[in-house]
Amino acid sequence: MSDDHRVLLLGPPGAGKGTQGDRIADRYDLDVITTGDALRNNKEMDISELGLEYDTPGAYMDAGELVPDAVVNEIVVTALADADGFVLDGYPRNLDQAEYLSEQTELDYVVFLDVPEAELVDRLTGRRVCDDCGATFHVDFDPPAEQGVCDDCGGELVQREDDTEETVRERLRVYAEETEPVVEHYRELGSLVEVSGEGTPDDVFDRFVDVIEN
Ligand code: AMP
């Protein structure tokens, strides 16, 4: 894969898209475009002029709902304009976004990270993120050497506000309703490659590379 490859990463919340996206980007020298991170950096942006349910992206996120398409599409189109090769993670999350994306760029790989639903709640509610460098850990599956402290930079580990059990369940419901049809859409187009997201991050990455290179 050369640096002008365009990879779309699909999968439920907690499948490991962020972890694998970073690794793929490193391996193949691609940009990572993550709408979730972009929105977390703009949680307090005033979007009241849209006249929708909430006035900031953060209010949608903390409720486990999707941020309105107008906001997210703008983020993606700006990021795509700056990228040659990319890994796109967290977008599209509904069929309208998928249609918008198809008007903006071609895709070379559409990869679906598959993890059984029963595992997702445990993965998400136990996730802890470094407040300083963004590294992720898990209280049971990938604990830091010292509880609450980042192995990489010594920063404080915190729980994402939307990783509480109630919000996780809502995010999974929204995923089933809005995003599973997107997965089905790419499957019908014949462009979907499925990779099991079970096991360690190293296991999943090996499978990923295997699928892409073979
Ligand atoms: P993530 O980090 O991908 O799990 O995203 C966290 C939250 O950001 C989601 O629960 C949504 O509220 C919001 N979000 C991220 N990507 C999108 C998107 N493509 N469309 C709408 N909302 C999004």
Short mmCIF file of C-alpha atoms and ligand atoms in Angstrom, two decimals:
data_model
loop_
_atom_site.label_atom_id
_atom_site.label_comp_id
_atom_site.label_asym_id
_atom_site.label_seq_id
_atom_site.Cartn_x
_atom_site.Cartn_y
_atom_site.Cartn_z
CA MET A 1 0.00 0.00 0.00
CA SER A 2 1.44 3.40 -0.88
CA ASP A 3 0.81 6.72 0.78
CA ASP A 4 -2.07 7.64 -1.48
CA HIS A 5 -4.29 4.85 -0.17
CA ARG A 6 -7.66 5.65 1.30
CA VAL A 7 -8.91 3.35 4.04
CA LEU A 8 -12.35 3.46 5.65
CA LEU A 9 -12.60 1.75 9.03
CA LEU A 10 -16.08 0.65 10.12
CA GLY A 11 -17.23 -1.10 13.26
CA PRO A 12 -19.24 -0.60 16.44
CA PRO A 13 -18.09 1.65 19.29
CA GLY A 14 -15.42 -0.28 21.19
CA ALA A 15 -14.32 -2.43 18.25
CA GLY A 16 -10.84 -0.92 18.37
CA LYS A 17 -11.05 1.42 15.38
CA GLY A 18 -8.98 4.12 17.08
CA THR A 19 -6.21 1.73 18.09
CA GLN A 20 -6.04 -0.03 14.73
CA GLY A 21 -6.43 3.22 12.78
CA ASP A 22 -3.34 4.67 14.48
CA ARG A 23 -1.32 1.54 13.78
CA ILE A 24 -2.33 1.37 10.14
CA ALA A 25 -1.55 5.04 9.67
CA ASP A 26 1.92 4.50 11.20
CA ARG A 27 2.66 1.44 9.12
CA TYR A 28 1.62 2.94 5.79
CA ASP A 29 2.31 6.62 6.46
CA LEU A 30 -1.29 7.78 6.24
CA ASP A 31 -3.19 10.59 7.93
CA VAL A 32 -5.80 9.61 10.53
CA ILE A 33 -9.15 11.36 10.24
CA THR A 34 -11.24 10.68 13.37
CA THR A 35 -14.49 12.57 13.66
CA GLY A 36 -14.86 11.58 17.33
CA ASP A 37 -11.52 13.21 18.25
CA ALA A 38 -12.26 16.28 16.13
CA LEU A 39 -15.61 16.67 17.86
CA ARG A 40 -14.12 16.09 21.35
CA ASN A 41 -11.77 19.02 20.60
CA ASN A 42 -14.78 21.16 19.66
CA LYS A 43 -17.33 20.03 22.25
CA GLU A 44 -18.29 23.58 23.21
CA MET A 45 -18.60 24.97 19.66
CA ASP A 46 -21.76 27.07 19.29
CA ILE A 47 -24.03 25.38 16.75
CA SER A 48 -27.23 27.05 17.94
CA GLU A 49 -27.72 28.66 14.52
CA LEU A 50 -28.72 25.22 13.19
CA GLY A 51 -31.78 25.42 15.43
CA LEU A 52 -31.60 21.73 16.36
CA GLU A 53 -32.05 19.84 19.62
CA TYR A 54 -28.80 20.92 21.34
CA ASP A 55 -26.53 23.95 20.98
CA THR A 56 -23.12 22.23 21.17
CA PRO A 57 -21.58 19.01 19.74
CA GLY A 58 -20.71 17.98 23.31
CA ALA A 59 -24.36 17.83 24.33
CA TYR A 60 -25.07 15.27 21.58
CA MET A 61 -21.95 13.30 22.48
CA ASP A 62 -22.68 13.13 26.19
CA ALA A 63 -26.17 11.86 25.35
CA GLY A 64 -24.72 9.16 23.07
CA GLU A 65 -26.48 10.67 20.04
CA LEU A 66 -25.02 11.52 16.64
CA VAL A 67 -23.84 15.10 16.12
CA PRO A 68 -25.78 16.69 13.22
CA ASP A 69 -24.52 15.86 9.72
CA ALA A 70 -23.91 19.51 8.80
CA VAL A 71 -21.29 19.81 11.55
CA VAL A 72 -19.61 16.47 10.91
CA ASN A 73 -19.58 16.74 7.11
CA GLU A 74 -17.75 20.05 7.37
CA ILE A 75 -15.05 18.49 9.57
CA VAL A 76 -14.57 15.62 7.17
CA VAL A 77 -14.43 17.65 3.98
CA THR A 78 -11.79 19.95 5.49
CA ALA A 79 -9.70 17.02 6.69
CA LEU A 80 -9.96 15.22 3.35
CA ALA A 81 -8.75 18.30 1.49
CA ASP A 82 -5.53 18.20 3.55
CA ALA A 83 -4.87 14.44 3.25
CA ASP A 84 -3.39 12.33 0.44
CA GLY A 85 -3.68 8.89 1.95
CA PHE A 86 -5.88 8.50 5.01
CA VAL A 87 -7.55 6.21 7.50
CA LEU A 88 -11.07 7.45 8.16
CA ASP A 89 -12.49 6.37 11.54
CA GLY A 90 -15.94 7.21 12.93
CA TYR A 91 -17.47 8.43 9.69
CA PRO A 92 -19.83 7.76 7.94
CA ARG A 93 -22.24 6.92 10.78
CA ASN A 94 -25.48 7.04 8.74
CA LEU A 95 -26.53 6.59 5.10
CA ASP A 96 -26.69 10.34 4.37
CA GLN A 97 -23.08 10.71 5.50
CA ALA A 98 -22.12 7.72 3.32
CA GLU A 99 -23.67 9.39 0.33
CA TYR A 100 -21.93 12.67 1.12
CA LEU A 101 -18.61 10.84 1.44
CA SER A 102 -19.06 9.17 -1.95
CA GLU A 103 -19.34 12.64 -3.50
CA GLN A 104 -16.07 13.73 -1.85
CA THR A 105 -13.65 10.85 -2.39
CA GLU A 106 -13.04 7.34 -3.69
CA LEU A 107 -12.08 4.61 -1.23
CA ASP A 108 -9.52 1.84 -1.74
CA TYR A 109 -10.30 -0.30 1.31
CA VAL A 110 -13.45 -0.53 3.41
CA VAL A 111 -12.68 -2.66 6.46
CA PHE A 112 -15.25 -3.78 9.02
CA LEU A 113 -13.88 -4.62 12.48
CA ASP A 114 -16.22 -7.24 13.87
CA VAL A 115 -16.62 -7.69 17.65
CA PRO A 116 -19.56 -9.48 19.35
CA GLU A 117 -21.93 -7.04 21.02
CA ALA A 118 -21.60 -8.71 24.43
CA GLU A 119 -17.91 -7.76 24.52
CA LEU A 120 -18.40 -4.12 23.56
CA VAL A 121 -20.01 -2.94 26.81
CA ASP A 122 -17.12 -4.38 28.87
CA ARG A 123 -14.53 -2.90 26.56
CA LEU A 124 -16.08 0.58 26.62
CA THR A 125 -17.01 0.91 30.29
CA GLY A 126 -13.53 -0.30 31.35
CA ARG A 127 -11.68 1.97 28.94
CA ARG A 128 -9.47 4.70 30.42
CA VAL A 129 -7.84 7.44 28.34
CA CYS A 130 -4.79 9.57 29.15
CA ASP A 131 -5.85 13.17 29.66
CA ASP A 132 -2.51 14.37 28.29
CA CYS A 133 -1.46 12.13 25.38
CA GLY A 134 -4.66 10.24 24.52
CA ALA A 135 -3.20 6.73 25.03
CA THR A 136 -5.88 4.20 25.93
CA PHE A 137 -5.88 1.47 28.57
CA HIS A 138 -8.43 -0.93 30.03
CA VAL A 139 -8.90 -1.58 33.75
CA ASP A 140 -8.95 -5.38 33.20
CA PHE A 141 -7.70 -6.19 29.69
CA ASP A 142 -4.82 -3.70 29.41
CA PRO A 143 -4.16 -2.10 32.82
CA PRO A 144 -1.42 0.49 33.28
CA ALA A 145 1.52 -0.39 35.57
CA GLU A 146 0.22 2.08 38.16
CA GLN A 147 -3.53 2.53 38.53
CA GLY A 148 -4.79 5.80 37.06
CA VAL A 149 -1.40 6.79 35.60
CA CYS A 150 -0.44 6.70 31.92
CA ASP A 151 2.45 4.29 31.14
CA ASP A 152 3.54 6.45 28.21
CA CYS A 153 3.66 9.96 29.67
CA GLY A 154 2.68 9.81 33.35
CA GLY A 155 -0.55 11.74 32.68
CA GLU A 156 -3.81 11.10 34.50
CA LEU A 157 -6.09 8.37 33.17
CA VAL A 158 -9.75 9.35 32.96
CA GLN A 159 -12.99 7.79 31.78
CA ARG A 160 -14.49 9.39 28.68
CA GLU A 161 -17.78 11.06 29.61
CA ASP A 162 -19.63 8.90 27.09
CA ASP A 163 -18.10 5.62 28.33
CA THR A 164 -20.51 5.30 31.26
CA GLU A 165 -22.79 2.27 31.01
CA GLU A 166 -25.98 4.21 30.28
CA THR A 167 -24.42 6.23 27.46
CA VAL A 168 -22.62 3.18 26.08
CA ARG A 169 -25.95 1.37 25.74
CA GLU A 170 -27.42 4.36 23.91
CA ARG A 171 -24.38 4.57 21.59
CA LEU A 172 -24.81 0.88 20.74
CA ARG A 173 -28.51 1.41 20.07
CA VAL A 174 -27.73 4.35 17.77
CA TYR A 175 -25.05 2.25 16.06
CA ALA A 176 -27.54 -0.56 15.34
CA GLU A 177 -30.15 1.85 14.03
CA GLU A 178 -28.05 4.33 12.05
CA THR A 179 -24.67 2.77 11.29
CA GLU A 180 -25.38 -0.90 10.64
CA PRO A 181 -27.21 0.11 7.43
CA VAL A 182 -23.97 1.82 6.36
CA VAL A 183 -22.07 -1.43 6.84
CA GLU A 184 -24.77 -3.23 4.85
CA HIS A 185 -24.51 -0.59 2.10
CA TYR A 186 -20.78 -1.23 1.59
CA ARG A 187 -21.37 -4.98 1.81
CA GLU A 188 -23.91 -4.74 -1.01
CA LEU A 189 -21.44 -2.72 -3.08
CA GLY A 190 -19.04 -5.65 -2.68
CA SER A 191 -16.31 -3.46 -1.22
CA LEU A 192 -16.43 -4.60 2.40
CA VAL A 193 -13.60 -6.62 3.92
CA GLU A 194 -14.33 -8.14 7.33
CA VAL A 195 -11.67 -8.55 10.02
CA SER A 196 -12.30 -10.10 13.41
CA GLY A 197 -11.64 -7.53 16.13
CA GLU A 198 -11.35 -10.14 18.88
CA GLY A 199 -8.08 -10.81 20.69
CA THR A 200 -5.17 -8.50 21.44
CA PRO A 201 -4.46 -5.35 19.42
CA ASP A 202 -1.42 -7.17 17.95
CA ASP A 203 -3.60 -10.11 16.81
CA VAL A 204 -6.08 -7.78 15.16
CA PHE A 205 -3.39 -5.72 13.47
CA ASP A 206 -1.75 -8.86 12.00
CA ARG A 207 -5.11 -9.91 10.54
CA PHE A 208 -5.62 -6.45 9.18
CA VAL A 209 -2.27 -6.29 7.43
CA ASP A 210 -2.82 -9.79 6.06
CA VAL A 211 -6.16 -8.83 4.54
CA ILE A 212 -4.84 -5.64 3.02
CA GLU A 213 -1.63 -7.10 1.60
CA ASN A 214 -3.08 -10.37 0.34
P1 AMP B 1 -16.33 8.02 18.73
O1 AMP B 1 -15.11 8.57 19.38
O2 AMP B 1 -16.14 7.67 17.29
O3 AMP B 1 -16.94 6.89 19.52
O4 AMP B 1 -17.41 9.20 18.72
C1 AMP B 1 -17.86 9.79 19.92
C2 AMP B 1 -19.13 10.58 19.66
O5 AMP B 1 -18.87 11.62 18.70
C3 AMP B 1 -20.28 9.80 19.04
O6 AMP B 1 -21.02 9.11 20.02
C4 AMP B 1 -21.08 10.91 18.40
O7 AMP B 1 -21.79 11.67 19.35
C5 AMP B 1 -19.99 11.82 17.85
N1 AMP B 1 -19.61 11.44 16.47
C6 AMP B 1 -18.41 10.93 16.05
N2 AMP B 1 -18.42 10.72 14.73
C7 AMP B 1 -19.64 11.10 14.29
C8 AMP B 1 -20.29 11.11 13.02
N3 AMP B 1 -19.68 10.66 11.91
N4 AMP B 1 -21.55 11.58 12.95
C9 AMP B 1 -22.20 12.03 14.04
N5 AMP B 1 -21.67 12.03 15.27
C10 AMP B 1 -20.40 11.58 15.40
#
